Tab-separated table of C-alpha atoms in Angstrom:
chain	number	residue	atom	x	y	z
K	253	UNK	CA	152.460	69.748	139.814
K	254	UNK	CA	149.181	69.800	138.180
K	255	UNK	CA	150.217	73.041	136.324
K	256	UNK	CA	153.305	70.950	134.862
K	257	UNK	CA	151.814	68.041	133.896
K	258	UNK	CA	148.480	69.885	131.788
K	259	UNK	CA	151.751	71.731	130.227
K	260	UNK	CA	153.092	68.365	129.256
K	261	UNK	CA	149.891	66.809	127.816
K	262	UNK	CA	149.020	70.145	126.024
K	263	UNK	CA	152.638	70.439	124.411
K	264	UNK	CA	151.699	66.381	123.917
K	265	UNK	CA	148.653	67.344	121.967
K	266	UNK	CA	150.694	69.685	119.768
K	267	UNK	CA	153.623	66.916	119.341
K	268	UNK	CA	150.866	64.930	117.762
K	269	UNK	CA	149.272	67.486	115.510
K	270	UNK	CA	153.150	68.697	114.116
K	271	UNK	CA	154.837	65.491	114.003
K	272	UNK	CA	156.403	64.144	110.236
K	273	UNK	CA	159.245	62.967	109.844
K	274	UNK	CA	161.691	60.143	108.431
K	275	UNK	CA	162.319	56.955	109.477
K	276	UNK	CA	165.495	56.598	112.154
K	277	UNK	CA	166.629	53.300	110.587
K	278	UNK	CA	165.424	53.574	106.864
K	279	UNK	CA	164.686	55.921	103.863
K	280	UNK	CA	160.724	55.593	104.332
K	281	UNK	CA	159.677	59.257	103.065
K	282	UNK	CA	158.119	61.350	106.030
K	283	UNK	CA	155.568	59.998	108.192
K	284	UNK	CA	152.697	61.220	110.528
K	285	UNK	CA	152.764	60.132	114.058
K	286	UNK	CA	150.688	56.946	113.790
K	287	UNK	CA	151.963	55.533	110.562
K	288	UNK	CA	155.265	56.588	111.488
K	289	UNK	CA	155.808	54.056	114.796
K	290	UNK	CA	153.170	51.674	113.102
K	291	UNK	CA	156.082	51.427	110.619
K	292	UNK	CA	158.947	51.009	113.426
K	293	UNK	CA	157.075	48.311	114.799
K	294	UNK	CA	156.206	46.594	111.581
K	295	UNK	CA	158.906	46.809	109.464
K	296	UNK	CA	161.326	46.976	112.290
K	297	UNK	CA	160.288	45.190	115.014
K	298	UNK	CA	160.626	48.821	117.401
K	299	UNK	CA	158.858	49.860	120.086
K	300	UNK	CA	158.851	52.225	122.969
K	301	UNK	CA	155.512	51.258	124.078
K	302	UNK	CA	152.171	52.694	123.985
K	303	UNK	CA	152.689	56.367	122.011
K	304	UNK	CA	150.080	57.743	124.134
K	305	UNK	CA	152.429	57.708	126.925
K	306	UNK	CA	155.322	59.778	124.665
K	307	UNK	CA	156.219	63.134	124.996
K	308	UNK	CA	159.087	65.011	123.507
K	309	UNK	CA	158.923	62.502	120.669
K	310	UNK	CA	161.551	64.554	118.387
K	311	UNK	CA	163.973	64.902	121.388
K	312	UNK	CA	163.733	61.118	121.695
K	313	UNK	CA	164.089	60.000	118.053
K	314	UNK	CA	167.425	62.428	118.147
K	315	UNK	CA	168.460	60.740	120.808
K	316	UNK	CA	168.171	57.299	119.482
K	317	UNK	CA	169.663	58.571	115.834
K	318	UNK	CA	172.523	60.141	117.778
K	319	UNK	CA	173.299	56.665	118.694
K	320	UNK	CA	173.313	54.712	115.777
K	321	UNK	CA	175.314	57.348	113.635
K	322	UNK	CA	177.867	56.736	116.667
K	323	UNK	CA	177.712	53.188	116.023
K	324	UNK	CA	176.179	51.814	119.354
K	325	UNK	CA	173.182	49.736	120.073
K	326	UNK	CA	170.396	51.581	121.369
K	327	UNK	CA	169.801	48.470	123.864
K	328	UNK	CA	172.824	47.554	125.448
K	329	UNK	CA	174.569	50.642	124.390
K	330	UNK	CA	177.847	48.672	123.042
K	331	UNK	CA	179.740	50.456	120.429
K	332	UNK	CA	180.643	48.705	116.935
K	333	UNK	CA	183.358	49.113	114.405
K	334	UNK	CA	180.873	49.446	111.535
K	335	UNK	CA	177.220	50.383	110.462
K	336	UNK	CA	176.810	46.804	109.138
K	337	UNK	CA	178.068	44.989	112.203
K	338	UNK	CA	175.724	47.015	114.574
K	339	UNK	CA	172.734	46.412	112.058
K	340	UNK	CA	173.853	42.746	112.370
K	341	UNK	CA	173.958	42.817	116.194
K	342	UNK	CA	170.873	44.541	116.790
K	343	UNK	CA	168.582	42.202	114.550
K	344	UNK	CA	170.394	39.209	115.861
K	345	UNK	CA	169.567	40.007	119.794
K	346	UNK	CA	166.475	41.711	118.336
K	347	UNK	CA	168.305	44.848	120.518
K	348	UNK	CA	165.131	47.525	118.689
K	349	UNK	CA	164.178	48.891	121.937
K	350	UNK	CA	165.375	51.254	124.704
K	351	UNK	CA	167.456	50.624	127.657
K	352	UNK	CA	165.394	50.380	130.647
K	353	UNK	CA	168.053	50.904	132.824
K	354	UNK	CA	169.423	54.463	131.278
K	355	UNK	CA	167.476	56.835	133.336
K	356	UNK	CA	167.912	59.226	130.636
K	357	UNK	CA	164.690	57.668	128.799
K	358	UNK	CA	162.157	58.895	131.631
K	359	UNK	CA	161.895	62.463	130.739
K	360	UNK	CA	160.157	60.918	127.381
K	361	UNK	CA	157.452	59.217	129.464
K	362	UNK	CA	155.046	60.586	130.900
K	363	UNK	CA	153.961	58.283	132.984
K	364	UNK	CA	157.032	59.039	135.003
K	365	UNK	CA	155.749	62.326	135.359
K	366	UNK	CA	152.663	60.997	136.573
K	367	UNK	CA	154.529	58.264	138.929
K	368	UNK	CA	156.389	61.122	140.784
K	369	UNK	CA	153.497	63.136	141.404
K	370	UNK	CA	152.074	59.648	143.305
K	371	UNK	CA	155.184	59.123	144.815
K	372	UNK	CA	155.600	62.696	146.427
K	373	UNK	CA	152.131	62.340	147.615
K	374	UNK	CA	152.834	58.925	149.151
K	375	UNK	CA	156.165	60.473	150.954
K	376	UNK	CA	154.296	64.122	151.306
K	377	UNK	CA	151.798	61.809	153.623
K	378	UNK	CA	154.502	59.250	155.220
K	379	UNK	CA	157.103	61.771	156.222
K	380	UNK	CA	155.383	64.723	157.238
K	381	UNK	CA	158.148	65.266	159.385
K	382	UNK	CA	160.918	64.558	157.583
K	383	UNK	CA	162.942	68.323	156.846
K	384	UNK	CA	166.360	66.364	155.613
K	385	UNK	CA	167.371	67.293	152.031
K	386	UNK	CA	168.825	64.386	149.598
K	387	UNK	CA	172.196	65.511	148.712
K	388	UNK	CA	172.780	64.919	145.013
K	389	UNK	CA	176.594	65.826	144.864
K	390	UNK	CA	177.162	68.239	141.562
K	391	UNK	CA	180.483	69.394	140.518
K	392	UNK	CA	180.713	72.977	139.350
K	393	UNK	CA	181.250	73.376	135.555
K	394	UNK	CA	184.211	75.898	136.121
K	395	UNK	CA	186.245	74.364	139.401
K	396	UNK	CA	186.541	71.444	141.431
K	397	UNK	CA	183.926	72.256	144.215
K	398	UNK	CA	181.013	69.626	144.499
K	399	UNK	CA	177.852	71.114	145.728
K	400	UNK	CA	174.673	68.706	147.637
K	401	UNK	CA	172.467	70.033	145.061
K	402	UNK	CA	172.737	71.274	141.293
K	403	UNK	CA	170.666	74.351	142.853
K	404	UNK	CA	173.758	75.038	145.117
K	405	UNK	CA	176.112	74.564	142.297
K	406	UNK	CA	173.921	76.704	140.331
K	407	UNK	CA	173.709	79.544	143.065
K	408	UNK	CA	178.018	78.946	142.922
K	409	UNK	CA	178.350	79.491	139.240
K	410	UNK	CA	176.061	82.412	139.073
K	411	UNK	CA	177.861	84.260	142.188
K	412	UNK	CA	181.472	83.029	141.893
K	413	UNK	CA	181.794	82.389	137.903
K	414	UNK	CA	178.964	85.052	136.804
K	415	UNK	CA	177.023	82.726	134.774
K	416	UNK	CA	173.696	81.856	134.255
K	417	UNK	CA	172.786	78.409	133.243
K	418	UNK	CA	168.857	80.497	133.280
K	419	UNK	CA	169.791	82.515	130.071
K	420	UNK	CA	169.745	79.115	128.398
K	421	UNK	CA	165.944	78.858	127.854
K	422	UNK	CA	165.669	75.507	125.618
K	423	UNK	CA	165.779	72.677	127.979
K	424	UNK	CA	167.690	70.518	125.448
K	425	UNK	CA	169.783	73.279	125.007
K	426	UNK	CA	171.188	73.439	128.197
K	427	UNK	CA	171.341	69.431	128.306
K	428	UNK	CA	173.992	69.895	125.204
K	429	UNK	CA	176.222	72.601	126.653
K	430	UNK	CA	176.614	71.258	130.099
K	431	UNK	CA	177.751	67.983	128.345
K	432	UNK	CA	179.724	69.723	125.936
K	433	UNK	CA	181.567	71.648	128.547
K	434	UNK	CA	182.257	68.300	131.169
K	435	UNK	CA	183.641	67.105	127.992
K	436	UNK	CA	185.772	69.577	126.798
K	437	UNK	CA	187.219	70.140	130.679
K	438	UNK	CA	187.955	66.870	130.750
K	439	UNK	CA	190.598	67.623	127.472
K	440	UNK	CA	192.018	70.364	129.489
K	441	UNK	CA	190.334	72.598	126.469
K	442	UNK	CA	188.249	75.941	127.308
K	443	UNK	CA	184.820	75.555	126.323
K	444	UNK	CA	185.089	79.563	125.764
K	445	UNK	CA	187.800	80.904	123.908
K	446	UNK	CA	189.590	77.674	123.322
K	447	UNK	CA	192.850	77.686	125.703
K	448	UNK	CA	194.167	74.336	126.612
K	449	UNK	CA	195.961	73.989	130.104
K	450	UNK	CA	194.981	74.352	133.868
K	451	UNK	CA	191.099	75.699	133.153
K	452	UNK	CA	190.471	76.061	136.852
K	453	UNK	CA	192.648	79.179	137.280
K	454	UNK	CA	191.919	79.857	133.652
K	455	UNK	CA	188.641	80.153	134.192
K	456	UNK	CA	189.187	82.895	136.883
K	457	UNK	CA	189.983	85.466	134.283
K	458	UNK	CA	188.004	84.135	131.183
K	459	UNK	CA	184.850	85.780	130.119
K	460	UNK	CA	183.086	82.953	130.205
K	461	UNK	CA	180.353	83.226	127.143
K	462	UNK	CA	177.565	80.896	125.353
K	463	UNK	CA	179.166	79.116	122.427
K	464	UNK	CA	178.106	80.848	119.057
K	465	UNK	CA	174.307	78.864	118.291
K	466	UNK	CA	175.582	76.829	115.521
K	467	UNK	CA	178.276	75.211	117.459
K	468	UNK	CA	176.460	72.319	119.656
K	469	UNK	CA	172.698	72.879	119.706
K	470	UNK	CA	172.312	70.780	117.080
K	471	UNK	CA	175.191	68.141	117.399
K	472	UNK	CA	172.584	65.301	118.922
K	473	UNK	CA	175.866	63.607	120.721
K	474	UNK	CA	175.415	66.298	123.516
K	475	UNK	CA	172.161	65.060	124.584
K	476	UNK	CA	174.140	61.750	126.344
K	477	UNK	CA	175.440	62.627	129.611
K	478	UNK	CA	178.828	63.193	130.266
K	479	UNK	CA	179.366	62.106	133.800
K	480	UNK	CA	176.890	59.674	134.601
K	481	UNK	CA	173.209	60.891	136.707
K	482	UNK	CA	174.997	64.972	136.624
K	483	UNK	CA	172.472	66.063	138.758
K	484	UNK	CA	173.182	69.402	136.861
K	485	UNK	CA	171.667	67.965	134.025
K	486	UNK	CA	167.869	67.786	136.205
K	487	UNK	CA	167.594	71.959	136.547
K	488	UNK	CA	164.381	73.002	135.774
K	489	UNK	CA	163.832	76.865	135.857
K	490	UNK	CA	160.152	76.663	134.591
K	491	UNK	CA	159.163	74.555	137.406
């Protein structure tokens, strides 16, 4: 745990040193990491609290733009028939900050990191005893069979379905595809070669490949979960 969390603060330290970019809700020319959220506060009243405690700041501010190009407040995440009318909505409830209650957020804090450390050591020292896993039910990408963990499911997929959620290095990467594929099963549509029908018998005989690069890494809609806390969506294979 130590290990991960000098990983996080070192990739932290390089966040810092790289970052530029635009503003997410203006056409301010690019910014360095200071001047850049001095300006979301200032000039528009944002805040996700003390910077020192951000990590992954580029993933976040994706995140965030993802949501206002799809028309929905970044607070109460309600969507809006216009630009204008969310603009109009968000300044009026002052809605320019995150949702505390969409778990989603804590990965970009690391505090959080920090917090479950404390927390494991708390429980590490309170049930010494205590052998019972947590089940987090996870549905299998590619059939209907729900797993008590997403390393189960993942043990399933790479056994039964011959793939390997591992090859997909980029954590954000894999965020996007296991979205993208919930949400294209859910339209009957394969994710693969593009059949529409029954995809659990489909997927039985389809060579089941990574979509070309270009596809989804990039589309920033991915990054929202598909099926709400998809304890799929929490495998870590650098930990």
């Amino acid at each position: 745990m130590e290990t991960a969390i000098q990983k996080l603060l070192e990739q932290q330290q390089r966040e810092w040193t790289d970052f530029e970019r635009r503003c997410i809700f203006c056409t301010q020319e690019p910014m360095k990491r200071r001047e850049y959220f001095d300006h979301l506060l200032e000039h528009h009243s944002f805040s996700c609290g003390p910077i020192d405690n951000l990590v992954h700041l580029n993933a976040l501010l994706d995140a965030i733009c993802a949501m206002i190009d799809h028309v929905q407040c970044i607070y109460c995440e309600r969507k809006f028939t216009s630009q204008a009318v969310l603009r109009k909505h968000m300044r009026k409830k002052k809605h320019f900050h995150l949702n505390p209650r969409n778990t989603f957020y804590d990965r970009f804090f690391i505090q959080n990191y920090i917090q479950d450390k404390d927390d494991q050591e708390d429980e590490d020292l309170d049930f010494q005893d205590w052998t019972d896993t947590e089940r987090e039910p996870t549905e299998c990408l590619f059939d209907d069979q729900v797993f008590d963990t997403p390393q189960k499911c993942h043990e399933h997929m790479q056994q039964q379905h011959h793939f390997h959620l591992e090859h997909i290095t980029d954590f954000y990467h894999r965020v996007r595809f296991i979205n993208y594929v919930r949400r294209q099963n859910a339209q009957s549509i394969c994710y693969s070669c593009g059949f529409q029908g029954e995809l659990e018998e489909h997927f039985k005989s389809c060579q089941l490949q990574l979509p070309p690069e270009h596809h989804i890494w990039e589309q920033l809609e991915y990054l929202f979960p598909t099926i709400d806390d998809d304890p799929l969506l929490t495998l870590d294979f650098e930990e």
